[in-house]
């Protein structure tokens, strides 16, 4: 007896994709999936009523954030307390089994169908066979993960964002990359690390903890309400045509933290914390960007973000028991001026992409990228450096007269917008003594940026204890990436000294620059210049290495 396409499909044999029986099932499913895509994220009862019609099984307290796509639905089996985030796609020609307490990030794809390698078998008609996919209970699948046919991911696993899983992953594994490989096993230190981020202070609420990098509850009412309000505004934005540029821009300014002149976001777009997005002058985000911006995402001036780029500041615990309490912490993302991020890239929390750098399409950025680089890959690595028009070198004693002149002119001109004339003159006089400069050079390691003629246009310093003493850039070289490159260089010095926490005393003028690079203010103070006490800020940063 001849087998139907459905029978062939169930047995993992080759079948015609467009056989009428299969087409009828898919037509019904596509109608429900299309209806689901038009439902608000927070209309939970309606969402779940549709989901139950689409999938074969979804367990108690599980949820799928729309939009969600699948072909058949009756091959999808989801356990209890599982959360499938925004814009996931399951091509479920074979069975897709998701266990209990599975967290799946946005944009994940599970593919069960396989087309023949030899084109002759798919030239006359579209044929395929299908292999089942299983994701074990208590696993966390990061955003933008692809799981290919026949794969089983074990229980209590963590799959890094952007991974392409082509082979089975054993229980209790952390695996990342393309192709996805196990890098280590889950262990007790993972739990201890999260415990170190718990702030035991009843006077501090979840919003404070979120803003300051501590663990907080994603189920907290205040946090939940921010997400709910943001998603509501984003849904309105997505109903406006991308051609209505000024209308979209005006509307964005009613709810995001900052949107400078000429900045724009194309729809569709998804974001969860409107108060955590700042966009500089003429910055542009293209279609299908996702921002899980539990921490701040700052885009500088003239930043170009290609389609389908994901920004993930939120970090879940590795330990499943902690994760299942909905604990989370977040690290900010900073993209400096004149950066281009290629389409399909993923940027993880705690990352800074330096001035003028280019990130290749499809990259997964797991470490900060210095200024003036081209970087690509999964994980993203520097492949070459762009010629910035200046170079760096170590400062020597013979450079002191040039340092004195640059220091004095910078303080008197650049810092005069934030300090009185009397204050900048007093501050500038601190550089008059050559002996003082010799003392500084003996204690701190100084680096200079030079123009093409070899003139010093900026300098910075770092000592072996992680103290950043100086950061001054010539008035004619402001906002051209010089300070960013100097900062990247002295931060590398600190890592070379085995130091992972940097401190600095920062002027009013420099504070926004340091904040943009991930430094946090510890306190405001009055520090003595020469005769006068001037306002500055103690700031600190923990380096990611």
XYZ file of C-alpha atoms in Angstrom:
545
model
C 0.000 0.000 0.000
C 1.296 3.457 -0.920
C 2.073 5.604 2.108
C 0.743 9.130 2.395
C 3.080 12.096 2.744
C 2.026 12.395 6.385
C 3.008 8.775 7.052
C 6.336 9.273 5.304
C 6.891 12.397 7.337
C 6.188 10.615 10.628
C 8.643 7.860 9.689
C 11.460 10.254 8.777
C 11.319 9.355 5.073
C 11.423 11.617 2.007
C 8.070 13.188 1.090
C 6.517 15.895 -1.087
C 6.186 19.115 0.924
C 3.180 20.276 -1.094
C 1.115 17.098 -0.857
C -2.507 18.178 -0.241
C -2.893 16.561 3.197
C 0.123 18.475 4.522
C -0.916 21.700 2.811
C -4.330 21.560 4.504
C -2.727 21.200 7.962
C -0.324 24.055 7.292
C -3.043 26.338 5.937
C -4.984 25.974 9.186
C -1.849 26.561 11.265
C -0.738 29.584 9.210
C -4.125 31.217 9.764
C -3.821 30.845 13.544
C -0.168 31.939 13.542
C -1.082 35.027 11.514
C -3.837 35.873 13.987
C -1.394 35.379 16.879
C 1.092 37.809 15.320
C -1.497 40.601 15.591
C -2.172 40.048 19.297
C -0.590 42.228 21.990
C 2.189 40.602 24.010
C 0.247 41.284 27.226
C -3.176 40.070 26.122
C -2.175 36.814 27.762
C -5.559 35.065 27.753
C -6.064 35.632 24.034
C -2.453 34.659 23.292
C -2.767 31.385 25.147
C -6.155 30.561 23.649
C -4.527 30.739 20.212
C -1.364 28.921 21.282
C -3.451 25.998 22.582
C -5.095 25.752 19.169
C -1.727 25.826 17.400
C 0.534 23.438 19.348
C -0.078 19.838 20.386
C 0.699 20.533 24.052
C 1.701 23.468 26.212
C 2.059 22.846 29.925
C 0.911 24.744 32.980
C 2.283 28.288 33.428
C 4.126 28.203 30.099
C 3.952 31.111 27.673
C 4.889 32.037 24.112
C 5.501 35.712 23.317
C 4.081 36.636 19.911
C 4.940 36.697 17.125
C 5.633 32.973 16.924
C 5.829 30.827 13.790
C 5.511 27.136 13.068
C 4.381 24.988 10.129
C 2.193 22.276 11.627
C 1.841 22.947 15.348
C 0.661 19.433 16.122
C 4.320 18.359 16.324
C 5.161 20.897 19.080
C 5.137 19.669 22.685
C 6.018 22.172 25.442
C 6.336 21.342 29.139
C 5.421 23.281 32.278
C 6.810 26.694 33.341
C 8.536 27.237 30.011
C 8.963 30.678 28.430
C 9.440 31.129 24.668
C 10.398 34.732 23.955
C 9.621 37.085 21.068
C 9.781 36.012 17.401
C 10.762 32.349 17.674
C 10.236 29.982 14.756
C 9.793 26.190 14.889
C 9.780 24.390 11.546
C 8.116 21.343 13.038
C 7.933 18.802 10.224
C 9.105 16.355 12.902
C 8.406 16.408 16.624
C 9.740 19.349 18.667
C 9.859 18.579 22.381
C 10.601 21.354 24.885
C 10.912 20.295 28.524
C 9.874 21.964 31.784
C 11.408 25.252 32.983
C 13.045 25.998 29.652
C 13.854 29.656 28.924
C 14.249 30.431 25.225
C 15.474 33.851 24.118
C 14.121 35.930 21.215
C 14.655 35.043 17.562
C 15.419 31.370 18.200
C 14.910 28.907 15.360
C 14.308 25.174 15.605
C 14.572 23.397 12.261
C 13.490 19.760 11.860
C 13.186 19.449 8.023
C 16.145 18.409 5.875
C 16.168 18.863 2.109
C 18.249 16.514 -0.040
C 21.824 17.627 -0.650
C 21.678 16.540 -4.313
C 19.659 19.059 -6.305
C 18.201 16.369 -8.600
C 16.053 15.164 -5.695
C 14.564 18.603 -5.130
C 14.475 20.011 -8.673
C 11.127 18.675 -9.914
C 9.307 19.056 -6.611
C 10.179 20.252 -3.119
C 11.021 17.187 -1.069
C 12.280 16.800 2.457
C 12.591 14.432 5.364
C 12.502 15.474 9.020
C 14.329 14.632 12.235
C 13.029 15.447 15.737
C 14.525 18.053 18.077
C 14.479 17.868 21.871
C 15.389 20.527 24.445
C 15.764 19.099 27.942
C 14.176 20.536 31.070
C 15.824 23.356 33.071
C 17.780 24.621 30.067
C 18.398 28.198 28.929
C 18.627 28.817 25.181
C 20.101 32.260 24.489
C 18.690 34.656 21.895
C 19.163 34.022 18.154
C 20.137 30.358 18.626
C 19.602 27.949 15.726
C 18.944 24.269 16.512
C 19.292 21.990 13.501
C 17.468 18.719 12.669
C 17.987 15.696 14.888
C 19.623 17.551 17.788
C 18.983 16.765 21.442
C 19.999 19.342 24.045
C 20.259 17.718 27.450
C 18.820 18.854 30.752
C 20.232 21.807 32.694
C 22.139 23.181 29.704
C 22.997 26.750 28.702
C 23.380 27.583 25.010
C 25.047 30.928 24.282
C 23.330 33.580 22.170
C 23.868 33.213 18.436
C 24.977 29.585 18.624
C 24.234 27.112 15.836
C 23.641 23.722 17.460
C 24.482 20.949 14.992
C 25.252 18.089 17.408
C 23.788 16.770 20.658
C 24.703 18.632 23.852
C 25.107 16.517 27.025
C 23.333 17.318 30.295
C 24.733 20.114 32.512
C 26.746 21.698 29.687
C 27.497 25.293 28.730
C 27.942 25.433 24.956
C 28.498 28.319 22.548
C 29.551 29.172 18.993
C 29.035 28.262 15.378
C 29.189 25.316 15.314
C 28.130 25.104 18.964
C 30.674 23.392 21.217
C 30.711 22.571 24.916
C 33.102 24.906 26.769
C 32.534 23.635 30.311
C 30.104 22.074 32.769
C 27.711 23.945 35.055
C 29.234 24.106 38.558
C 28.774 25.546 42.055
C 30.822 28.656 41.223
C 28.003 29.763 38.913
C 25.646 29.892 41.880
C 28.241 31.642 44.027
C 28.748 34.353 41.411
C 25.045 35.217 41.394
C 25.058 35.250 45.213
C 27.832 37.865 45.063
C 25.505 40.131 43.035
C 22.669 39.975 45.559
C 22.263 43.285 47.409
C 21.047 42.574 50.942
C 19.487 45.974 51.550
C 15.727 46.223 52.053
C 15.798 49.973 51.355
C 16.842 49.344 47.729
C 14.097 48.314 45.305
C 14.384 46.246 42.128
C 14.725 49.352 39.936
C 17.770 50.453 41.954
C 19.251 46.960 41.719
C 18.641 46.830 37.970
C 20.293 50.207 37.380
C 23.343 49.292 39.445
C 24.120 45.806 38.148
C 22.713 43.779 41.050
C 20.482 40.737 40.767
C 16.777 41.591 40.834
C 13.467 39.859 40.213
C 12.113 40.116 36.673
C 8.682 39.484 38.205
C 8.870 42.650 40.335
C 5.717 44.730 39.767
C 7.532 48.004 39.066
C 9.841 46.305 36.548
C 6.943 44.468 34.928
C 4.982 47.716 34.529
C 7.907 49.420 32.745
C 8.092 46.510 30.293
C 4.333 46.519 29.804
C 4.250 50.266 29.096
C 7.255 50.092 26.772
C 5.862 47.191 24.747
C 2.570 49.081 24.440
C 4.342 52.135 22.992
C 6.452 49.968 20.684
C 3.316 48.251 19.368
C 1.911 51.689 18.496
C 5.199 52.630 16.816
C 5.091 49.462 14.723
C 1.687 50.457 13.351
C 3.121 53.686 11.917
C 4.538 53.558 8.398
C 8.331 53.810 8.141
C 7.718 56.579 5.584
C 6.168 58.777 8.322
C 9.617 59.763 9.523
C 8.842 62.914 11.497
C 5.720 61.422 13.059
C 7.685 58.360 14.179
C 10.507 60.548 15.495
C 8.109 62.742 17.471
C 6.402 59.695 18.937
C 9.696 58.027 19.915
C 10.683 61.159 21.809
C 7.610 60.772 24.018
C 8.918 57.568 25.588
C 12.634 56.803 24.954
C 15.361 58.272 27.178
C 17.020 60.258 24.366
C 16.550 60.612 20.617
C 18.777 63.308 19.105
C 18.293 65.200 15.862
C 18.082 62.942 12.820
C 17.939 59.660 14.780
C 15.419 57.049 13.602
C 14.241 53.452 14.156
C 12.561 51.378 11.431
C 9.772 48.943 12.258
C 9.279 46.179 13.083
C 11.140 46.850 16.320
C 11.019 45.307 19.786
C 12.228 46.796 23.071
C 11.395 46.251 26.741
C 12.763 49.303 28.621
C 12.147 52.668 26.931
C 14.084 54.442 29.706
C 17.202 52.500 28.694
C 17.691 53.682 25.104
C 19.716 56.718 24.055
C 20.393 57.508 20.384
C 22.792 60.212 19.177
C 22.595 62.534 16.193
C 21.740 60.842 12.860
C 21.893 57.336 14.305
C 19.749 54.744 12.556
C 18.351 51.330 13.536
C 17.057 49.226 10.647
C 14.307 46.588 10.501
C 13.701 43.832 13.061
C 16.016 45.065 15.796
C 15.476 43.504 19.223
C 16.563 45.219 22.436
C 16.389 43.362 25.713
C 17.688 46.564 27.258
C 17.299 45.819 30.955
C 20.431 47.989 31.239
C 21.168 51.122 29.217
C 21.903 50.895 25.495
C 23.696 54.046 24.322
C 24.246 54.668 20.626
C 26.508 57.606 19.765
C 26.272 59.970 16.811
C 26.137 58.607 13.245
C 25.751 54.970 14.319
C 24.330 52.616 11.687
C 22.615 49.429 12.904
C 21.729 46.921 10.188
C 18.571 44.780 10.037
C 17.953 41.984 12.552
C 20.538 43.165 15.086
C 19.938 42.061 18.690
C 21.105 43.881 21.820
C 21.021 41.645 24.908
C 21.879 43.397 28.188
C 19.954 40.936 30.370
C 21.870 38.004 31.858
C 20.162 35.042 33.496
C 21.881 32.878 36.117
C 23.669 29.758 34.892
C 22.299 27.866 37.894
C 18.829 26.562 36.989
C 17.341 26.934 40.474
C 18.322 30.602 40.574
C 17.088 31.147 37.028
C 13.738 29.578 37.845
C 13.243 32.223 40.547
C 13.234 34.750 37.664
C 16.445 36.333 38.905
C 18.328 38.450 36.379
C 21.019 41.103 36.237
C 22.064 43.396 33.409
C 25.119 45.129 31.967
C 24.977 48.210 29.697
C 25.970 48.376 26.038
C 27.759 51.405 24.564
C 28.230 52.022 20.851
C 30.421 55.037 20.217
C 30.181 57.591 17.407
C 30.514 56.579 13.735
C 30.146 52.815 14.285
C 28.537 50.522 11.703
C 27.001 47.249 12.974
C 26.246 44.809 10.169
C 22.898 43.053 9.871
C 22.156 39.980 11.971
C 24.761 40.797 14.609
C 24.311 40.134 18.325
C 25.717 42.480 20.977
C 25.926 41.151 24.541
C 25.736 43.042 27.832
C 28.803 44.873 29.111
C 30.141 45.563 25.604
C 31.595 48.826 24.294
C 32.166 49.198 20.552
C 34.751 51.909 20.018
C 34.678 55.017 17.837
C 34.562 54.395 14.082
C 34.643 50.596 14.279
C 32.832 48.232 11.919
C 31.202 44.972 13.060
C 30.672 42.441 10.276
C 27.226 41.036 9.520
C 26.228 38.042 11.625
C 28.844 38.633 14.311
C 28.335 37.715 17.961
C 30.107 40.394 20.007
C 31.159 38.865 23.337
C 34.049 41.239 24.144
C 34.488 44.984 23.714
C 35.839 46.238 20.377
C 38.407 49.071 20.516
C 38.103 52.214 18.417
C 39.090 52.087 14.751
C 38.725 48.339 14.130
C 37.020 46.007 11.694
C 35.761 42.964 13.616
C 33.721 39.939 12.575
C 32.793 36.363 13.457
C 31.245 34.212 16.140
C 32.768 35.066 18.530
C 33.580 38.475 17.045
C 37.323 39.105 16.650
C 39.353 42.012 15.322
C 40.485 41.256 11.770
C 42.228 44.546 11.037
C 42.649 48.070 12.335
C 41.576 51.127 10.396
C 44.114 53.888 9.904
C 42.850 56.593 12.302
C 45.125 59.436 11.215
C 47.032 59.208 14.485
C 49.111 56.670 16.377
C 49.979 55.872 19.985
C 53.322 55.699 21.769
C 54.728 55.754 25.290
C 55.469 59.200 26.736
C 59.064 60.075 27.667
C 60.634 62.842 29.729
C 61.470 64.864 26.629
C 57.710 65.209 25.957
C 57.054 67.254 29.119
C 57.037 70.724 27.450
C 54.489 69.488 24.875
C 52.385 67.892 27.630
C 52.431 71.156 29.589
C 51.169 73.168 26.620
C 48.427 70.682 25.704
C 47.296 70.345 29.324
C 47.102 74.107 29.841
C 45.275 74.860 26.586
C 42.794 72.005 27.056
C 41.869 73.058 30.589
C 41.546 76.750 29.698
C 39.455 76.157 26.556
C 37.647 72.790 26.753
C 36.913 72.781 30.491
C 35.884 76.452 30.608
C 32.301 75.508 29.690
C 31.879 73.733 33.040
C 34.142 75.745 35.375
C 34.659 79.451 36.082
C 37.598 81.388 34.651
C 39.197 81.520 38.074
C 38.822 77.750 38.471
C 40.331 76.808 35.090
C 43.254 79.200 35.575
C 43.976 77.654 38.978
C 43.676 74.146 37.532
C 45.892 74.971 34.535
C 48.625 76.239 36.858
C 48.991 72.699 38.256
C 50.993 71.855 35.123
C 53.541 74.651 35.442
C 56.104 72.639 37.419
C 58.423 70.399 35.371
C 59.394 68.577 38.562
C 55.728 67.726 39.151
C 55.510 66.218 35.654
C 58.657 64.160 36.280
C 57.092 62.842 39.483
C 53.885 61.906 37.622
C 55.855 60.083 34.922
C 57.711 58.091 37.576
C 54.466 56.866 39.180
C 52.100 56.521 36.189
C 52.550 54.965 32.761
C 51.614 57.596 30.175
C 50.604 57.050 26.551
C 50.289 59.764 23.887
C 48.267 60.028 20.690
C 50.240 61.619 17.835
C 49.048 63.224 14.603
C 50.685 62.450 11.265
C 53.384 65.062 11.921
C 54.222 63.467 15.267
C 52.681 66.173 17.449
C 50.974 65.078 20.682
C 47.200 65.572 20.365
C 46.151 63.731 23.530
C 47.450 61.709 26.438
C 46.279 59.405 29.218
C 47.824 57.299 31.978
C 47.413 54.199 34.128
C 49.301 52.930 37.158
C 49.799 49.366 38.335
C 46.941 49.676 40.851
C 44.339 50.551 38.217
C 44.215 54.327 38.807
C 43.612 56.391 35.668
C 45.194 59.752 36.454
C 44.945 61.729 33.203
C 42.850 62.051 30.045
C 43.358 65.214 27.986
C 42.758 65.757 24.264
C 43.638 68.836 22.213
C 40.694 71.151 21.497
C 40.983 70.550 17.726
C 40.826 66.764 18.163
C 37.728 66.540 20.354
C 35.011 64.037 19.239
C 37.286 62.274 16.745
C 37.912 59.045 18.662
C 41.241 60.077 20.203
C 40.047 59.775 23.810
C 38.318 56.475 23.050
C 41.504 54.995 21.618
C 43.568 56.294 24.543
C 41.072 54.854 27.005
C 41.121 51.489 25.241
C 44.926 51.500 25.440
C 45.161 52.297 29.161
C 42.444 49.745 29.946
C 44.585 47.139 28.152
C 47.500 48.296 30.330
C 45.405 47.642 33.432
C 44.545 44.138 32.269
C 48.245 43.560 31.622
C 48.928 44.504 35.244
C 46.318 41.957 36.371
C 43.930 44.756 37.407
C 40.227 44.412 36.580
C 38.780 47.423 38.403
C 39.727 50.941 37.305
C 39.181 54.133 39.306
C 39.486 57.740 38.162
C 38.727 61.267 39.356
C 36.804 62.807 36.500
C 35.909 66.432 35.711
C 32.387 67.682 35.045
C 33.384 67.978 31.372
C 34.681 64.412 31.086
C 31.957 62.675 33.081
C 29.615 61.983 30.081
C 32.520 60.461 28.123
C 33.404 58.078 30.945
C 29.772 57.176 31.589
C 29.420 56.317 27.897
C 32.320 53.899 28.331
C 30.763 52.044 31.250
C 32.195 53.976 34.198
C 29.900 54.503 37.163
C 29.973 57.451 39.524
C 30.861 56.516 43.103
C 30.640 60.004 44.570
C 30.842 63.713 43.843
C 33.628 65.550 45.635
C 35.622 68.758 45.901
C 39.246 68.089 44.949
C 42.109 70.534 45.380
C 43.667 71.826 42.154
C 46.328 74.346 43.112
C 44.719 76.799 45.521
C 41.031 76.107 44.814
C 38.791 73.091 45.364
C 36.985 72.034 42.167
C 34.034 69.694 41.682
C 34.828 66.314 40.195
C 33.628 62.718 40.445
C 35.155 59.485 41.635
C 34.244 56.905 38.978
C 34.938 53.199 38.648
C 34.654 50.482 36.024
C 34.973 46.717 36.176
C 36.718 45.410 33.067
C 35.401 42.374 31.193
C 38.167 40.017 30.152
